[in-house]
Short mmCIF file of N, CA and C in Angstrom, two decimals:
data_model
loop_
_atom_site.label_atom_id
_atom_site.label_comp_id
_atom_site.label_asym_id
_atom_site.label_seq_id
_atom_site.Cartn_x
_atom_site.Cartn_y
_atom_site.Cartn_z
N MET A 1 -14.99 -3.67 5.12
CA MET A 1 -14.57 -4.17 6.41
C MET A 1 -13.06 -4.35 6.39
N GLU A 2 -12.39 -3.73 7.32
CA GLU A 2 -10.93 -3.74 7.33
C GLU A 2 -10.36 -5.15 7.44
N LEU A 3 -10.98 -5.99 8.26
CA LEU A 3 -10.47 -7.35 8.47
C LEU A 3 -10.44 -8.15 7.17
N LEU A 4 -11.49 -8.05 6.37
CA LEU A 4 -11.57 -8.82 5.12
C LEU A 4 -11.20 -7.97 3.92
N GLY A 5 -11.56 -6.70 3.96
CA GLY A 5 -11.18 -5.72 2.95
C GLY A 5 -11.18 -6.21 1.52
N GLU A 6 -10.04 -6.16 0.89
CA GLU A 6 -9.91 -6.52 -0.53
C GLU A 6 -10.05 -8.02 -0.77
N HIS A 7 -10.19 -8.80 0.28
CA HIS A 7 -10.30 -10.25 0.12
C HIS A 7 -11.73 -10.69 -0.18
N ILE A 8 -12.66 -9.76 -0.22
CA ILE A 8 -14.03 -10.09 -0.58
C ILE A 8 -14.19 -9.89 -2.08
N SER A 9 -14.59 -10.93 -2.76
CA SER A 9 -14.69 -10.91 -4.21
C SER A 9 -16.12 -10.65 -4.65
N ARG A 10 -16.28 -10.00 -5.79
CA ARG A 10 -17.61 -9.79 -6.37
C ARG A 10 -18.07 -11.08 -7.04
N ILE A 11 -19.31 -11.46 -6.79
CA ILE A 11 -19.89 -12.63 -7.43
C ILE A 11 -20.18 -12.27 -8.88
N VAL A 12 -19.74 -13.13 -9.81
CA VAL A 12 -19.93 -12.84 -11.23
C VAL A 12 -21.06 -13.64 -11.86
N LYS A 13 -21.47 -14.74 -11.21
CA LYS A 13 -22.56 -15.56 -11.77
C LYS A 13 -23.22 -16.35 -10.64
N ILE A 14 -24.54 -16.37 -10.63
CA ILE A 14 -25.29 -17.16 -9.65
C ILE A 14 -26.12 -18.18 -10.42
N SER A 15 -26.01 -19.45 -10.01
CA SER A 15 -26.75 -20.53 -10.67
C SER A 15 -28.12 -20.72 -10.03
N ARG A 16 -29.01 -21.36 -10.76
CA ARG A 16 -30.36 -21.62 -10.25
C ARG A 16 -30.33 -22.51 -9.00
N ASP A 17 -29.30 -23.36 -8.87
CA ASP A 17 -29.22 -24.25 -7.71
C ASP A 17 -28.62 -23.56 -6.48
N GLY A 18 -28.32 -22.26 -6.58
CA GLY A 18 -27.77 -21.51 -5.45
C GLY A 18 -26.26 -21.40 -5.47
N GLY A 19 -25.60 -22.12 -6.38
CA GLY A 19 -24.15 -22.00 -6.50
C GLY A 19 -23.77 -20.65 -7.10
N TYR A 20 -22.54 -20.28 -6.95
CA TYR A 20 -22.10 -19.01 -7.51
C TYR A 20 -20.63 -19.08 -7.91
N GLU A 21 -20.24 -18.18 -8.79
CA GLU A 21 -18.86 -18.09 -9.25
C GLU A 21 -18.31 -16.71 -8.91
N TYR A 22 -17.03 -16.69 -8.58
CA TYR A 22 -16.36 -15.43 -8.28
C TYR A 22 -14.88 -15.59 -8.59
N PRO A 23 -14.18 -14.48 -8.90
CA PRO A 23 -12.76 -14.59 -9.18
C PRO A 23 -11.98 -14.93 -7.89
N TYR A 24 -10.93 -15.73 -8.03
CA TYR A 24 -10.09 -16.09 -6.89
C TYR A 24 -9.32 -14.87 -6.40
N ILE A 25 -9.30 -14.69 -5.10
CA ILE A 25 -8.49 -13.63 -4.49
C ILE A 25 -7.62 -14.30 -3.44
N ASN A 26 -6.33 -14.10 -3.53
CA ASN A 26 -5.40 -14.68 -2.58
C ASN A 26 -5.57 -13.98 -1.24
N GLY A 27 -5.91 -14.72 -0.22
CA GLY A 27 -6.07 -14.13 1.11
C GLY A 27 -7.15 -14.83 1.90
N GLN A 28 -7.61 -14.18 2.94
CA GLN A 28 -8.59 -14.73 3.86
C GLN A 28 -9.97 -14.85 3.21
N ASN A 29 -10.71 -15.88 3.56
CA ASN A 29 -12.11 -15.95 3.16
C ASN A 29 -12.96 -16.32 4.37
N LEU A 30 -14.26 -16.14 4.26
CA LEU A 30 -15.13 -16.33 5.42
C LEU A 30 -15.10 -17.74 5.98
N LYS A 31 -15.02 -18.75 5.11
CA LYS A 31 -14.99 -20.14 5.59
C LYS A 31 -13.73 -20.41 6.41
N ILE A 32 -12.59 -19.94 5.92
CA ILE A 32 -11.34 -20.13 6.66
C ILE A 32 -11.39 -19.36 7.97
N LEU A 33 -11.89 -18.13 7.93
CA LEU A 33 -12.02 -17.34 9.16
C LEU A 33 -12.92 -18.05 10.16
N MET A 34 -14.04 -18.61 9.70
CA MET A 34 -14.95 -19.33 10.58
C MET A 34 -14.25 -20.53 11.23
N MET A 35 -13.47 -21.27 10.44
CA MET A 35 -12.76 -22.44 10.97
C MET A 35 -11.71 -22.00 11.99
N GLN A 36 -10.99 -20.91 11.70
CA GLN A 36 -9.98 -20.41 12.64
C GLN A 36 -10.62 -19.94 13.94
N LEU A 37 -11.76 -19.27 13.85
CA LEU A 37 -12.46 -18.82 15.06
C LEU A 37 -12.97 -20.01 15.86
N SER A 38 -13.53 -21.01 15.18
CA SER A 38 -14.04 -22.21 15.86
C SER A 38 -12.94 -22.98 16.56
N ALA A 39 -11.76 -23.02 15.95
CA ALA A 39 -10.63 -23.76 16.51
C ALA A 39 -9.87 -22.94 17.55
N GLY A 40 -10.25 -21.68 17.74
CA GLY A 40 -9.56 -20.82 18.69
C GLY A 40 -8.22 -20.32 18.19
N GLU A 41 -7.97 -20.46 16.87
CA GLU A 41 -6.70 -20.01 16.30
C GLU A 41 -6.67 -18.50 16.09
N TYR A 42 -7.83 -17.88 16.11
CA TYR A 42 -7.92 -16.44 15.89
C TYR A 42 -9.05 -15.90 16.74
N LYS A 43 -8.85 -14.75 17.34
CA LYS A 43 -9.89 -14.12 18.14
C LYS A 43 -10.16 -12.73 17.58
N LEU A 44 -11.43 -12.40 17.42
CA LEU A 44 -11.82 -11.08 16.92
C LEU A 44 -11.80 -10.07 18.06
N ARG A 45 -11.27 -8.89 17.78
CA ARG A 45 -11.41 -7.78 18.71
C ARG A 45 -12.85 -7.29 18.60
N ASP A 46 -13.32 -6.52 19.58
CA ASP A 46 -14.71 -6.04 19.58
C ASP A 46 -15.06 -5.33 18.28
N LYS A 47 -14.19 -4.44 17.81
CA LYS A 47 -14.45 -3.69 16.58
C LYS A 47 -14.56 -4.64 15.38
N GLU A 48 -13.66 -5.64 15.32
CA GLU A 48 -13.69 -6.61 14.22
C GLU A 48 -14.97 -7.43 14.25
N TYR A 49 -15.41 -7.81 15.46
CA TYR A 49 -16.64 -8.60 15.61
C TYR A 49 -17.83 -7.83 15.05
N ILE A 50 -17.94 -6.57 15.43
CA ILE A 50 -19.04 -5.73 14.93
C ILE A 50 -18.95 -5.56 13.42
N GLU A 51 -17.73 -5.33 12.90
CA GLU A 51 -17.55 -5.18 11.45
C GLU A 51 -17.93 -6.46 10.72
N LEU A 52 -17.59 -7.61 11.28
CA LEU A 52 -17.93 -8.89 10.66
C LEU A 52 -19.45 -9.07 10.61
N LEU A 53 -20.13 -8.78 11.70
CA LEU A 53 -21.59 -8.89 11.72
C LEU A 53 -22.24 -7.95 10.71
N LEU A 54 -21.73 -6.74 10.60
CA LEU A 54 -22.27 -5.79 9.62
C LEU A 54 -22.02 -6.26 8.20
N ALA A 55 -20.84 -6.85 7.94
CA ALA A 55 -20.53 -7.36 6.60
C ALA A 55 -21.45 -8.52 6.24
N ILE A 56 -21.72 -9.40 7.20
CA ILE A 56 -22.62 -10.54 6.95
C ILE A 56 -24.04 -10.03 6.72
N GLU A 57 -24.47 -9.04 7.50
CA GLU A 57 -25.80 -8.47 7.31
C GLU A 57 -25.92 -7.82 5.93
N LYS A 58 -24.88 -7.12 5.50
CA LYS A 58 -24.88 -6.48 4.18
C LYS A 58 -24.97 -7.54 3.08
N LEU A 59 -24.21 -8.64 3.23
CA LEU A 59 -24.26 -9.74 2.27
C LEU A 59 -25.66 -10.33 2.22
N TYR A 60 -26.25 -10.59 3.39
CA TYR A 60 -27.60 -11.14 3.46
C TYR A 60 -28.60 -10.24 2.74
N ASN A 61 -28.54 -8.95 3.03
CA ASN A 61 -29.48 -8.00 2.42
C ASN A 61 -29.32 -7.95 0.91
N ARG A 62 -28.09 -7.98 0.43
CA ARG A 62 -27.86 -7.96 -1.02
C ARG A 62 -28.37 -9.24 -1.68
N LEU A 63 -28.15 -10.38 -1.04
CA LEU A 63 -28.67 -11.64 -1.59
C LEU A 63 -30.20 -11.64 -1.59
N ARG A 64 -30.81 -11.13 -0.52
CA ARG A 64 -32.27 -11.05 -0.45
C ARG A 64 -32.82 -10.14 -1.55
N ASP A 65 -32.17 -8.98 -1.74
CA ASP A 65 -32.61 -8.06 -2.79
C ASP A 65 -32.45 -8.67 -4.17
N TYR A 66 -31.34 -9.41 -4.37
CA TYR A 66 -31.11 -10.07 -5.65
C TYR A 66 -32.19 -11.12 -5.90
N ASP A 67 -32.53 -11.85 -4.85
CA ASP A 67 -33.56 -12.87 -4.97
C ASP A 67 -34.91 -12.25 -5.32
N LYS A 68 -35.24 -11.14 -4.70
CA LYS A 68 -36.51 -10.46 -5.01
C LYS A 68 -36.55 -10.04 -6.47
N LYS A 69 -35.42 -9.62 -7.00
CA LYS A 69 -35.36 -9.14 -8.38
C LYS A 69 -35.35 -10.29 -9.38
N HIS A 70 -34.59 -11.35 -9.10
CA HIS A 70 -34.38 -12.42 -10.09
C HIS A 70 -35.01 -13.75 -9.72
N GLU A 71 -35.44 -13.91 -8.48
CA GLU A 71 -36.04 -15.16 -7.99
C GLU A 71 -35.18 -16.39 -8.29
N LEU A 72 -33.87 -16.26 -8.09
CA LEU A 72 -32.96 -17.38 -8.32
C LEU A 72 -32.51 -18.03 -7.02
N ILE A 73 -32.34 -17.24 -5.99
CA ILE A 73 -31.84 -17.76 -4.72
C ILE A 73 -33.03 -17.99 -3.80
N LYS A 74 -33.14 -19.18 -3.27
CA LYS A 74 -34.24 -19.49 -2.36
C LYS A 74 -33.69 -19.55 -0.93
N LEU A 75 -34.08 -18.58 -0.11
CA LEU A 75 -33.65 -18.54 1.28
C LEU A 75 -34.68 -19.27 2.13
N CYS A 76 -34.24 -20.03 3.11
CA CYS A 76 -35.18 -20.76 3.96
C CYS A 76 -35.95 -19.77 4.84
N ASN A 77 -37.11 -20.18 5.33
CA ASN A 77 -37.96 -19.30 6.13
C ASN A 77 -37.28 -18.81 7.40
N GLU A 78 -36.38 -19.60 7.95
CA GLU A 78 -35.73 -19.22 9.20
C GLU A 78 -34.62 -18.21 8.99
N GLY A 79 -34.16 -18.01 7.77
CA GLY A 79 -33.08 -17.06 7.51
C GLY A 79 -32.01 -17.66 6.63
N PHE A 80 -30.99 -16.90 6.41
CA PHE A 80 -29.86 -17.31 5.57
C PHE A 80 -28.72 -17.71 6.48
N TYR A 81 -28.14 -18.87 6.24
CA TYR A 81 -27.07 -19.36 7.10
C TYR A 81 -25.78 -19.47 6.33
N LEU A 82 -24.69 -19.03 6.93
CA LEU A 82 -23.35 -19.16 6.32
C LEU A 82 -22.71 -20.42 6.82
#
């Protein structure tokens, strides 16, 4: 995703309690982006909005697949929430 691009880090360790570790990358992260969007400090263009939704869907699918394989992450019945 161009908006986040190289600022998305690979997760290197997932704990049984759902926590995870990843290397620090200087730049934007999803939590900061969410806060900026909520505060009206940043507005997504249509293309960026679609790219963000696709990136979140890809993350969800990868976490779900990881959970099926390792049974470490427990997702609630209603879905995964960021």
